[in-house]
Coordinates of C-alpha atoms in Angstrom, one line a residue:
X20 CA 90.6 37.1 -53.9
X21 CA 92.6 37.3 -50.8
X22 CA 95.5 39.1 -49.1
X23 CA 97.9 38.4 -46.2
X24 CA 100.7 40.2 -44.5
X25 CA 103.4 39.4 -41.8
X26 CA 103.2 41.0 -38.4
X27 CA 100.5 43.1 -36.9
X28 CA 101.7 46.4 -38.4
X29 CA 100.8 45.0 -41.9
X30 CA 97.1 45.5 -41.2
X31 CA 96.9 48.8 -43.1
X32 CA 98.8 47.3 -46.1
X33 CA 96.4 44.3 -46.2
X34 CA 93.4 46.7 -46.0
X35 CA 94.9 48.6 -49.0
X36 CA 95.2 45.4 -50.9
X37 CA 91.6 44.5 -50.1
X38 CA 90.4 47.8 -51.6
X39 CA 92.6 47.4 -54.6
X40 CA 91.6 43.8 -55.3
X41 CA 87.9 44.6 -54.9
X42 CA 88.4 47.4 -57.5
X43 CA 89.9 45.0 -60.0
X44 CA 93.6 45.6 -59.6
X45 CA 96.0 42.9 -60.3
X46 CA 98.0 41.1 -57.6
X47 CA 101.3 42.6 -58.5
X48 CA 100.1 46.2 -58.5
X49 CA 98.3 45.6 -55.2
X50 CA 101.5 44.3 -53.5
X51 CA 103.6 47.1 -54.9
X52 CA 101.3 49.9 -53.9
X53 CA 100.4 48.5 -50.4
X54 CA 104.1 47.9 -49.7
X55 CA 105.1 51.4 -50.8
X56 CA 102.7 53.0 -48.3
X57 CA 104.5 51.3 -45.4
X58 CA 108.0 51.4 -46.8
X59 CA 107.8 55.2 -47.3
X60 CA 106.3 55.8 -43.8
X61 CA 108.9 56.7 -41.2
X62 CA 106.5 55.6 -38.5
X63 CA 106.8 52.0 -39.6
X64 CA 110.6 52.2 -40.0
X65 CA 111.0 51.1 -36.4
X66 CA 109.9 47.6 -37.7
X67 CA 113.0 47.7 -40.0
X68 CA 111.3 48.5 -43.2
X69 CA 112.8 51.0 -45.6
X70 CA 112.5 54.7 -44.6
X71 CA 113.2 55.0 -40.9
X72 CA 114.8 51.6 -40.7
X73 CA 118.0 51.1 -38.7
X74 CA 121.2 51.8 -40.6
X75 CA 124.2 49.5 -41.2
X76 CA 127.5 49.6 -39.3
X77 CA 128.6 52.6 -41.3
X78 CA 125.4 54.6 -40.5
X79 CA 123.7 54.1 -43.9
X80 CA 120.2 52.7 -44.4
X81 CA 120.5 49.9 -47.0
X82 CA 117.3 48.1 -48.1
X83 CA 116.5 44.7 -49.5
X84 CA 113.3 44.0 -51.4
X85 CA 111.9 41.4 -53.8
X86 CA 108.7 40.6 -55.7
X87 CA 107.6 37.3 -57.3
X88 CA 104.7 36.4 -59.5
X89 CA 103.2 32.8 -59.3
X90 CA 102.7 32.7 -63.1
X91 CA 105.0 32.5 -65.0
X92 CA 107.3 32.7 -62.0
X93 CA 108.8 36.1 -62.7
X94 CA 111.1 37.5 -60.0
X95 CA 112.9 40.8 -59.3
X96 CA 115.0 42.0 -56.4
X97 CA 117.3 44.7 -55.1
X98 CA 119.7 44.5 -52.1
X99 CA 121.9 46.9 -50.2
X100 CA 120.0 49.7 -51.9
X101 CA 120.5 53.1 -50.2
X102 CA 118.5 56.3 -50.6
X103 CA 115.2 54.9 -52.0
X104 CA 112.1 55.0 -49.8
X105 CA 110.2 52.4 -51.9
X106 CA 112.8 49.6 -52.7
X107 CA 110.1 47.1 -53.7
X108 CA 109.0 49.4 -56.5
X109 CA 112.6 49.3 -57.8
X110 CA 112.5 45.5 -57.5
X111 CA 109.4 45.5 -59.6
X112 CA 111.2 47.5 -62.2
X113 CA 114.0 44.9 -62.2
X114 CA 111.5 42.2 -62.8
X115 CA 109.7 44.2 -65.6
X116 CA 112.6 46.0 -67.3
X117 CA 116.0 44.4 -66.6
X118 CA 117.6 41.4 -68.1
X119 CA 118.8 40.3 -64.7
X120 CA 116.7 39.2 -61.7
X121 CA 118.6 40.9 -58.9
X122 CA 120.8 44.0 -58.5
X123 CA 122.9 44.9 -55.5
X124 CA 124.6 48.0 -54.1
X125 CA 126.0 50.3 -56.8
X126 CA 124.3 48.3 -59.5
X127 CA 120.9 48.7 -57.9
X128 CA 121.5 52.5 -57.4
X129 CA 122.5 53.0 -61.1
X130 CA 119.4 51.1 -62.3
X131 CA 117.1 53.0 -59.9
X132 CA 118.5 56.3 -61.3
X133 CA 118.0 55.0 -64.9
X134 CA 114.3 54.4 -64.0
X135 CA 113.9 58.0 -62.7
X136 CA 114.2 57.4 -59.0
X137 CA 116.0 60.1 -56.9
X138 CA 118.7 58.8 -54.6
X139 CA 117.9 60.7 -51.4
X140 CA 120.4 61.8 -48.8
X141 CA 120.9 59.2 -46.0
X142 CA 119.6 61.7 -43.4
X143 CA 116.2 61.7 -45.2
X144 CA 116.0 57.9 -44.7
X145 CA 116.7 58.2 -40.9
X146 CA 114.4 59.1 -38.0
X147 CA 115.3 60.4 -34.6
X148 CA 114.7 56.9 -33.2
X149 CA 117.0 55.2 -35.7
X150 CA 119.7 57.9 -35.3
X151 CA 119.6 57.5 -31.5
X152 CA 119.8 53.7 -31.9
X153 CA 122.9 54.1 -34.1
X154 CA 124.6 56.5 -31.7
X155 CA 123.9 53.9 -28.9
X156 CA 125.5 51.3 -31.1
X157 CA 128.6 53.4 -31.7
X158 CA 129.0 53.9 -28.0
X159 CA 128.4 50.3 -26.9
X160 CA 129.3 48.5 -30.1
X161 CA 126.2 46.3 -29.7
X162 CA 122.5 46.7 -30.5
X163 CA 119.7 46.7 -27.9
X164 CA 117.1 46.6 -30.7
X165 CA 114.9 43.5 -30.7
X166 CA 113.2 44.5 -33.9
X167 CA 114.5 42.5 -36.9
X168 CA 111.5 41.9 -39.1
X169 CA 110.7 41.7 -42.8
X170 CA 107.4 42.9 -44.1
X171 CA 105.9 40.2 -46.4
X172 CA 102.7 40.6 -48.4
X173 CA 100.8 38.2 -50.6
X174 CA 97.9 39.0 -52.9
X175 CA 95.5 36.8 -55.0
X176 CA 93.5 38.6 -57.6
X177 CA 90.2 37.8 -59.2
X178 CA 92.0 36.2 -62.2
X179 CA 93.7 33.7 -60.0
X180 CA 97.2 35.4 -60.1
X181 CA 99.2 35.4 -56.9
X182 CA 102.1 37.7 -56.1
X183 CA 104.4 37.8 -53.1
X184 CA 106.6 40.7 -52.0
X185 CA 109.0 41.4 -49.2
X186 CA 110.9 44.5 -48.0
X187 CA 113.3 45.2 -45.2
X188 CA 116.1 47.5 -44.1
X189 CA 117.8 44.4 -42.7
X190 CA 119.6 43.5 -39.5
X191 CA 120.4 46.7 -37.5
X192 CA 124.0 47.8 -37.8
X193 CA 124.9 45.0 -40.2
X194 CA 128.1 45.0 -42.2
X195 CA 127.8 47.3 -45.3
X196 CA 126.8 45.3 -48.4
X197 CA 125.2 42.5 -46.3
X198 CA 122.4 40.7 -48.2
X199 CA 119.9 38.9 -46.0
X200 CA 117.6 36.0 -46.9
X201 CA 114.6 38.2 -47.5
X202 CA 115.2 39.1 -51.2
X203 CA 116.2 35.6 -52.2
X204 CA 113.6 33.4 -54.0
X205 CA 112.8 30.3 -52.0
X206 CA 114.2 31.9 -48.8
X207 CA 112.3 35.1 -48.1
X208 CA 109.5 34.6 -50.6
X209 CA 108.1 32.3 -53.2
X210 CA 105.1 32.3 -55.5
X211 CA 103.6 29.5 -57.6
X212 CA 100.1 29.1 -59.0
X213 CA 99.9 25.6 -57.4
X214 CA 100.4 24.2 -53.9
X215 CA 99.3 22.4 -50.8
X216 CA 97.0 23.7 -48.0
X217 CA 98.7 26.9 -46.7
X218 CA 98.6 25.8 -43.1
X219 CA 100.1 22.4 -43.9
X220 CA 102.7 23.9 -46.2
X221 CA 103.9 26.4 -43.5
X222 CA 103.8 23.8 -40.7
X223 CA 105.9 21.3 -42.8
X224 CA 108.6 23.9 -43.4
X225 CA 108.8 24.8 -39.7
X226 CA 108.9 21.1 -38.7
X227 CA 111.7 20.5 -41.2
X228 CA 113.7 23.4 -39.9
X229 CA 113.3 22.4 -36.3
X230 CA 114.3 18.8 -37.1
X231 CA 117.4 20.0 -39.0
X232 CA 118.8 22.5 -36.5
X233 CA 117.5 21.1 -33.2
X234 CA 115.6 22.7 -30.4
X235 CA 118.6 24.4 -28.8
X236 CA 119.7 26.1 -32.1
X237 CA 116.2 27.1 -33.4
X238 CA 115.9 30.7 -34.6
X239 CA 113.0 33.1 -35.0
X240 CA 111.1 32.5 -38.2
X241 CA 107.5 33.2 -39.2
X242 CA 105.8 32.1 -42.4
X243 CA 102.6 33.1 -44.1
X244 CA 101.0 31.4 -47.1
X245 CA 98.0 31.8 -49.4
X246 CA 96.7 29.3 -52.0
X247 CA 94.6 29.7 -55.1
X248 CA 91.4 29.1 -53.1
X249 CA 92.1 32.2 -51.0
X250 CA 92.9 30.1 -48.0
X251 CA 95.5 31.5 -45.6
X252 CA 97.9 29.7 -43.3
X253 CA 100.8 30.5 -41.0
X254 CA 103.4 28.8 -38.8
X255 CA 106.3 30.1 -36.7
X256 CA 108.9 29.3 -34.1
X257 CA 107.6 32.2 -32.0
X258 CA 104.2 33.7 -31.3
X259 CA 103.5 35.3 -34.7
X260 CA 100.9 38.0 -35.4
X261 CA 99.8 38.4 -39.0
X262 CA 97.0 40.0 -40.9
X263 CA 94.7 38.7 -43.6
X264 CA 91.6 39.3 -45.7
X265 CA 89.7 36.9 -47.9
X266 CA 86.8 37.5 -50.3
X267 CA 83.5 38.0 -48.3
X268 CA 85.2 39.6 -45.3
X269 CA 84.2 43.2 -44.7
X270 CA 87.7 44.2 -43.6
X271 CA 91.2 42.9 -43.0
X272 CA 91.7 41.3 -39.6
X273 CA 94.6 40.4 -37.2
X274 CA 95.4 36.8 -36.2
X275 CA 98.0 35.2 -33.9
X276 CA 99.8 32.0 -34.7
X277 CA 101.1 30.2 -31.7
X278 CA 104.7 29.1 -31.7
X279 CA 105.5 25.6 -33.0
X280 CA 106.4 23.1 -30.2
X281 CA 108.6 20.3 -31.3
X282 CA 107.5 16.9 -30.0
X283 CA 111.1 16.0 -28.8

């Protein structure tokens, strides 16, 4: 059993997954519940995750979220979804109950309503901080925010099932309807009950990206991975804090992955 999360603020979520996994919960339930606790907390919205996240150019908080199981590779996602504080839970419903894998905008809203979710007023999705940031954007037509992160979680349960989930309110003041890479399989997340060493897998991806785009055009990206042995790995183009727990540890811990330095 093991759990891992992106960025230092995921520590509480990884600790929640630790407790759930130790109690016998499955990987998918662990990811959904742990993610919901942070998604629905306005205090973590400043990290651009669901409630309290920064709005789009029109002042509306629109969220992207996705979940994927390693076996049999099931996937569900929502994008440009307004008014729901737990978008990953809606993505789980898409995976479990919809004939499609991804729903966007009005389609995601309609499906969420069908599943019993209330679509909240946009003001309930905002905080004083996100509102102030939006007003600054309207005045200057540019964002001073340096926060543009996606919360990613991975869990491995005692039966050997692995599930990955991601959630984000997206780039601050993005165009309405914009869908980022986070909810796309193979871009923002991927789960498979096979694989290489997590550290080697993450490092090879970063190396390939750096080779393709070159040092001058490299962008910020951080990766985490978890294999069926409960081994954790990470790689990044920037200094990258993440959190993890593996069976035998008393509690979840923070770690820091140094930025990747291309050889030439």
